[in-house]
XYZ file of C-alpha atoms in Angstrom:
361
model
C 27.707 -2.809 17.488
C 25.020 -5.263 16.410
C 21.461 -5.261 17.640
C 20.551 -8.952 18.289
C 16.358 -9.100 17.556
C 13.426 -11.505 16.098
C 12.556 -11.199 13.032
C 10.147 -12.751 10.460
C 12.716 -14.584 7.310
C 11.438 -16.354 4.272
C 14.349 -18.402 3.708
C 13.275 -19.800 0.050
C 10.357 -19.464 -2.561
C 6.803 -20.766 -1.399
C 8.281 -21.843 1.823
C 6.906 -20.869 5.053
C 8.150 -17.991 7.010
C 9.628 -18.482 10.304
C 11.371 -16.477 13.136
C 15.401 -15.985 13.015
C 17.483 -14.011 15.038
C 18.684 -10.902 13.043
C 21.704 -8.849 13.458
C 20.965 -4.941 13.278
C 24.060 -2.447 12.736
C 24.081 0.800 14.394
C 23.050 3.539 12.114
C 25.662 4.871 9.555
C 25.803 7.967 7.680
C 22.559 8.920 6.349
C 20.795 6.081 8.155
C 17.920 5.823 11.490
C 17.623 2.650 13.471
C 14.038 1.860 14.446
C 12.298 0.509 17.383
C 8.970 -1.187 15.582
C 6.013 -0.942 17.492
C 3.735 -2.593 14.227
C 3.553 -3.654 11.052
C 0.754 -4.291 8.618
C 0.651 -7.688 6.856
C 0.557 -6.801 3.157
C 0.304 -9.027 -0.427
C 3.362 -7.652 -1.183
C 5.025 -9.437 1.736
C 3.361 -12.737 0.390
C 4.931 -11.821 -3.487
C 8.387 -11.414 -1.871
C 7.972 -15.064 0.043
C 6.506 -16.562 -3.264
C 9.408 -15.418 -5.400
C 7.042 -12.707 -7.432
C 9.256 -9.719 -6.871
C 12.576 -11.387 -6.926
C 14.811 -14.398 -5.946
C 17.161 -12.430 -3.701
C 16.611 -14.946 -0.549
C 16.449 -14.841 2.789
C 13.934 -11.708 2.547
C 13.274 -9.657 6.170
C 9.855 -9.312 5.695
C 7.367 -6.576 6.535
C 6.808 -2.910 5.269
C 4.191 -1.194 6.473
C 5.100 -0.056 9.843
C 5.299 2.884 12.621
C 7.618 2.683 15.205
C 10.226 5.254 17.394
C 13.195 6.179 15.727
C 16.232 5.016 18.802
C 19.373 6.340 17.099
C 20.517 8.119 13.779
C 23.799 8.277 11.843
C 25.923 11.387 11.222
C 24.394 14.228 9.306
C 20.929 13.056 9.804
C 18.712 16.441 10.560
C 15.630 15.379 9.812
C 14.633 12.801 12.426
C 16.321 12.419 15.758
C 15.995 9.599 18.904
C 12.650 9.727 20.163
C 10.433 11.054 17.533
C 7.143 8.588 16.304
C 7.573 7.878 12.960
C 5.999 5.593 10.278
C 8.279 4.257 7.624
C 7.998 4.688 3.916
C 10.018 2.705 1.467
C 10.855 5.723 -1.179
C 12.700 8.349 0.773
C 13.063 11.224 -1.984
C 16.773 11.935 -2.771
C 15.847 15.649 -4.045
C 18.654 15.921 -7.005
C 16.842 13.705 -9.301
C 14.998 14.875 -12.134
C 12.071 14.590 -10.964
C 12.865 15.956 -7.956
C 14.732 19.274 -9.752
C 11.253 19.546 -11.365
C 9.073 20.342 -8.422
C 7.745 16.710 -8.331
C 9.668 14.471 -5.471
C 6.644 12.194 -5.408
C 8.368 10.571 -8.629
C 11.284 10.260 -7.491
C 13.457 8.130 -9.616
C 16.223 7.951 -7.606
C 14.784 6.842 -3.849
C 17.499 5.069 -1.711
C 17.374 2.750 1.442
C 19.753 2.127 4.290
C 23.337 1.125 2.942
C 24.511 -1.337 5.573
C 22.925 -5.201 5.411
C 20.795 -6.852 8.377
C 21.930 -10.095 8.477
C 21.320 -12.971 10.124
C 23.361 -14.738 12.787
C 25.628 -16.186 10.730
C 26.585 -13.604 8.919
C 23.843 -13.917 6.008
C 22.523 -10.825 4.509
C 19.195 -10.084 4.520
C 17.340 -8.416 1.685
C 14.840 -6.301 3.126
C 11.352 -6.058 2.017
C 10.770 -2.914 0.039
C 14.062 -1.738 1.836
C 12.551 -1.378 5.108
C 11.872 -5.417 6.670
C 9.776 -4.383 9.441
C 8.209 -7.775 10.893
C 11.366 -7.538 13.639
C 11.936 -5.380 16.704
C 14.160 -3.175 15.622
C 15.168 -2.578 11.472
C 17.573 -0.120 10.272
C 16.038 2.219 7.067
C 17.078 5.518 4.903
C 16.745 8.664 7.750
C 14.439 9.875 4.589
C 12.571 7.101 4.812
C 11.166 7.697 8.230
C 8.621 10.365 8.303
C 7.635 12.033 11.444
C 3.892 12.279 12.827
C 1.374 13.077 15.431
C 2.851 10.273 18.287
C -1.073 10.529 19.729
C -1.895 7.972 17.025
C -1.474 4.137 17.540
C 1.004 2.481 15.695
C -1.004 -0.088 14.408
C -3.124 2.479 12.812
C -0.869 4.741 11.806
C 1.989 2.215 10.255
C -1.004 1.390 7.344
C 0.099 4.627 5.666
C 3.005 3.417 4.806
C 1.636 1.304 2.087
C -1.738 -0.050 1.250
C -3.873 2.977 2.854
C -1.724 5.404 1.044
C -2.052 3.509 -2.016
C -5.501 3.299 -2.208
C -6.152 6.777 -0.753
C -3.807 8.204 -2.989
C -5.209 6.674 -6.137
C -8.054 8.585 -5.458
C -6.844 11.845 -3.993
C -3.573 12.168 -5.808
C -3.677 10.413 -9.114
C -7.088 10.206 -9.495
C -7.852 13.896 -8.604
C -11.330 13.269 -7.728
C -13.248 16.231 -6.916
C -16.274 17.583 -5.285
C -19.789 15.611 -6.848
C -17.616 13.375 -8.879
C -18.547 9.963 -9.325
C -16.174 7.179 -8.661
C -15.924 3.612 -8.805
C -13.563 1.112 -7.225
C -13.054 -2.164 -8.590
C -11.691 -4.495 -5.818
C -12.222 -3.938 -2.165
C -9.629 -5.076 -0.214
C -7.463 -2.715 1.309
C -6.492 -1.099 -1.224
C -9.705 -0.584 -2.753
C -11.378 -0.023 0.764
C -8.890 3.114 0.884
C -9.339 4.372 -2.281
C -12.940 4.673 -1.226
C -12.185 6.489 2.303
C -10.403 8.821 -0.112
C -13.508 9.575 -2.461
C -15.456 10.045 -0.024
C -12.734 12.549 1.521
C -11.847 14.318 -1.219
C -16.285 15.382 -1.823
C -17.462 12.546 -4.143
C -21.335 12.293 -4.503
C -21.471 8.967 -5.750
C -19.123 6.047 -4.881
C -19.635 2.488 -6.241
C -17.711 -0.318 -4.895
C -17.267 -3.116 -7.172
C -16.294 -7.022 -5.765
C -17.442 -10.846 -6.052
C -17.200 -11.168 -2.108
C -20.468 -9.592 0.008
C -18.422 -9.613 2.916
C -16.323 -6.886 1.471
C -19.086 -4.860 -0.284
C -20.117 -4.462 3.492
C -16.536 -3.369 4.137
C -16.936 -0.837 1.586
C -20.029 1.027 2.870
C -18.595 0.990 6.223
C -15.855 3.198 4.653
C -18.348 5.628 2.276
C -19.335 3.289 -0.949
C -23.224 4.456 -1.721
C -23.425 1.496 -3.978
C -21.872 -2.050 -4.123
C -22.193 -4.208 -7.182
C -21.345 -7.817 -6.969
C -19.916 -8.421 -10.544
C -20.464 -12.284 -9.961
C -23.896 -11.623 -10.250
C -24.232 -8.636 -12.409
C -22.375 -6.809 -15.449
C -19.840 -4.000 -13.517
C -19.500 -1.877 -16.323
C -23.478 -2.001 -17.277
C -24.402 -1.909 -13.205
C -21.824 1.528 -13.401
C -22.965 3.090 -16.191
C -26.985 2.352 -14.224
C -25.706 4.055 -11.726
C -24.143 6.721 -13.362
C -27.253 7.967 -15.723
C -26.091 6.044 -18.504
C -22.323 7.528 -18.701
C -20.598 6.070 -16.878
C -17.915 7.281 -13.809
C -16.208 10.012 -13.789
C -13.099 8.406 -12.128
C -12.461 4.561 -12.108
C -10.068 3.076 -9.464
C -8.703 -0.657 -10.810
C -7.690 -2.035 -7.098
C -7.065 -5.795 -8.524
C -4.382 -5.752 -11.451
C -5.899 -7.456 -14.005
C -6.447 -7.537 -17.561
C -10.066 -8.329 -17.247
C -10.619 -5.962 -14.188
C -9.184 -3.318 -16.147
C -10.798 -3.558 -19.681
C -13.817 -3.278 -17.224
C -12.695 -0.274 -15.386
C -11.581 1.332 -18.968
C -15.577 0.901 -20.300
C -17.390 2.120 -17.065
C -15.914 5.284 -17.317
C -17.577 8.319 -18.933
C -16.205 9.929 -21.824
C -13.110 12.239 -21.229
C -13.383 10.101 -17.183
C -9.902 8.902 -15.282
C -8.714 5.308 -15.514
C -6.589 4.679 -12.499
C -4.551 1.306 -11.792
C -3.512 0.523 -8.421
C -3.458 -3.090 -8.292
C 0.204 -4.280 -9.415
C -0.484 -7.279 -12.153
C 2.249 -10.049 -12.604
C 4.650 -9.768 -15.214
C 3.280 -11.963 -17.755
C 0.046 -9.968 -17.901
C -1.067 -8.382 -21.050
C -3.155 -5.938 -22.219
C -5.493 -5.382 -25.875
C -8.063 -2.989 -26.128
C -9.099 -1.247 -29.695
C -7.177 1.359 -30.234
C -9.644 3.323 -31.613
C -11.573 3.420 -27.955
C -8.811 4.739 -26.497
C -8.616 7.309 -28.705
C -12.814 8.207 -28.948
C -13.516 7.812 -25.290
C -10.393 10.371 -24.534
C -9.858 11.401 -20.812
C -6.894 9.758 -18.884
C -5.383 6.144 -18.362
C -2.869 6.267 -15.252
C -0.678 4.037 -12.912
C -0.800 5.403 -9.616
C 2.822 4.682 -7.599
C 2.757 4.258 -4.136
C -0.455 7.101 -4.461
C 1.712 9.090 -6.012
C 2.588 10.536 -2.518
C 5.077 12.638 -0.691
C 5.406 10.938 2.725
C 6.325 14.171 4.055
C 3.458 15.637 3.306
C 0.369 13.151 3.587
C 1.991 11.407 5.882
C 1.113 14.274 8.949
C -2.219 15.100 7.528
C -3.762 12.388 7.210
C -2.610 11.180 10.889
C -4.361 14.497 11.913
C -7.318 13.520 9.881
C -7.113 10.554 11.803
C -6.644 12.402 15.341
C -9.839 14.732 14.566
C -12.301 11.746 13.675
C -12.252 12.180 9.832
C -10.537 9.342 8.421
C -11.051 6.176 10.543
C -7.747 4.224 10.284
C -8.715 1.761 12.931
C -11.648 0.435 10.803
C -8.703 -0.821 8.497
C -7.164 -2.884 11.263
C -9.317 -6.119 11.425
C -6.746 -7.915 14.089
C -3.385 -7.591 16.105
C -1.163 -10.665 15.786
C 2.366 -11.415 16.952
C 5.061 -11.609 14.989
C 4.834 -15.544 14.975
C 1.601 -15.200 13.195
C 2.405 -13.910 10.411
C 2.478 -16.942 8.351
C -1.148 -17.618 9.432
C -1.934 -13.965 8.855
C -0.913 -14.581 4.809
C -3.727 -17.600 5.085
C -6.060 -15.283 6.246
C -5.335 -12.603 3.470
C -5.621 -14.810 0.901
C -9.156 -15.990 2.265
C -10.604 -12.905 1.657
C -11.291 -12.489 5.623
C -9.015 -9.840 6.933
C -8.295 -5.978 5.603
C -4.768 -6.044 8.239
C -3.697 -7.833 10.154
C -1.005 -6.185 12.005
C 1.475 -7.538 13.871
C 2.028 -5.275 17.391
C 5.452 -5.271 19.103
């Protein structure tokens, strides 16, 4: 049986999204239907309707979203009708080699749901990072729905299941940062905005935010930055390293994927420090930096995936976080839209005037 729903389509490259009617299967082997309750509006929804991920049109857009889990497939154990969850879009397969190595957040082998959404006529659907979550009801992976705390609201909670685990991550996971370290984050939007809730989490004594908007310098202190450093006006890497007793930070966050952004976040670190990029560049980026600085500054230069997380572990603690006070997802969510919106929600992010905007069922 088919589940007849609204759902948010970009039918062709640069074109505006719209609402179509989408046809849902039931649940197969291996495979959870969803009821969404929200969904985050992300950049990488906007790169899928622009054609910068692929050109496999009409997408089912949306990613980042909680909802209730209404029926599962045969042999699913892990989730079952009923239970809150908030959908990830790399559910670990557990035989790869990564996996057989103690490290499922690499998973190299992460799968999605094996039947198509389409739409009424018959037209598949390709999903947005496997999951297309801007409709009522999506069907994912069982692994990639991971079960939490159903005391927290979806609209907060569904942001962990891209850009505030992304950011947070970079920090936490990838970046390692540690008690008294000094950090820097280049870019505050979400991303960045989360990788500095996660400094400050994880003990750091100094936090810098870095950005050429004020409005989102402010953001950052809301969410623990002790300094902000508009690099329109001022040097980054020379404001850093003022901040930093000369040196330089200990771990640099790269939230903007850029060549520029990161030659910057390469020289503001301190000698033997953490380069960490988060923001995804476009594919005909490049990259030149003396080879002989990469080699006499030492330390690390990392790519943090999806930050580097296992949804079945950060997932649940960091909605408990969020249950005890300690990590304020809410102050992430700047509106609630409806799923007609969304188009005017990807204005709005581009603008530089919204963290989320997430669209509420």
């Amino acid at each position: 049986m088919a589940h007849e729903v609204r759902g948010v389509v970009a039918t062709g490259k640069g074109k505006p999204v719209g609402l179509e009617t989408v046809l849902v299967p039931d649940p197969g082997p291996g495979e959870a239907l969803v009821k969404v309750q929200a969904c985050g509006v992300c950049h990488t929804d906007l790169h899928y309707r622009e054609g910068g991920i692929n050109d496999d049109f009409p997408f089912l857009l949306g990613h980042e979203a909680a909802g209730v889990v209404e029926a599962v497939g045969p042999d699913v154990t892990g989730v079952a009708p009923g239970d809150f969850v908030v959908l990830n879009w790399r559910a670990v397969c557990g035989s790869c080699r990564a996996c057989l190595r103690g490290r499922p957040q690499y998973c190299f082998a992460t799968h999605n749901a094996t039947q198509k959404m389409t739409l009424a006529d018959g037209t598949p659907l390709s999903p947005a990072l496997g999951i297309g979550a801007f409709a009522e009801k999506t069907l994912v992976a069982a692994g990639q729905c991971t079960k939490v705390d159903p005391a927290a609201s979806p609209a907060a909670a569904g942001l962990l299941g891209c850009g505030v685990m992304a950011g947070l991550g970079a920090a936490v996971n990838t970046g390692a940062v540690g008690r008294g370290d000094s950090v820097a984050v280049i870019g505050c939007g979400g991303v960045g905005n989360a990788a500095i809730a996660g400094a400050r989490l994880a003990g750091a004594s100094r936090i810098i935010a870095v950005d050429v908007d004020d409005r989102k310098l402010e953001w950052a202190r809301g969410f623990g930055a002790t300094d902000t450093v508009n690099s329109r006006e001022s040097d980054p890497v020379e404001a850093i390293r003022d901040l930093t007793g000369g040196f330089g930070a200990d771990v640099v966050i790269e939230a903007v994927g850029r060549p520029e952004t990161y030659r910057q976040a390469f020289y503001a670190r301190d000698l033997a420090g953490t380069v960490v990029l988060v923001g995804v560049p476009t594919p005909e980026m490049t990259l030149e930096l003396p080879l002989l600085d990469v080699f006499g500054r030492g330390g690390s230069l990392k790519s943090s995936w999806y930050g580097d997380c296992l949804p079945s572990r950060d997932f649940p603690m960091l909605v408990d976080l969020f249950l005890q006070g300690r990590f304020d997802l809410d102050a992430f969510v700047t509106e609630t839209i409806r799923l007609d919106q969304v188009e005017e929600a990807f204005a709005k992010m581009h603008r530089g005037e919204v963290l989320r905007s997430v669209v509420v069922l």
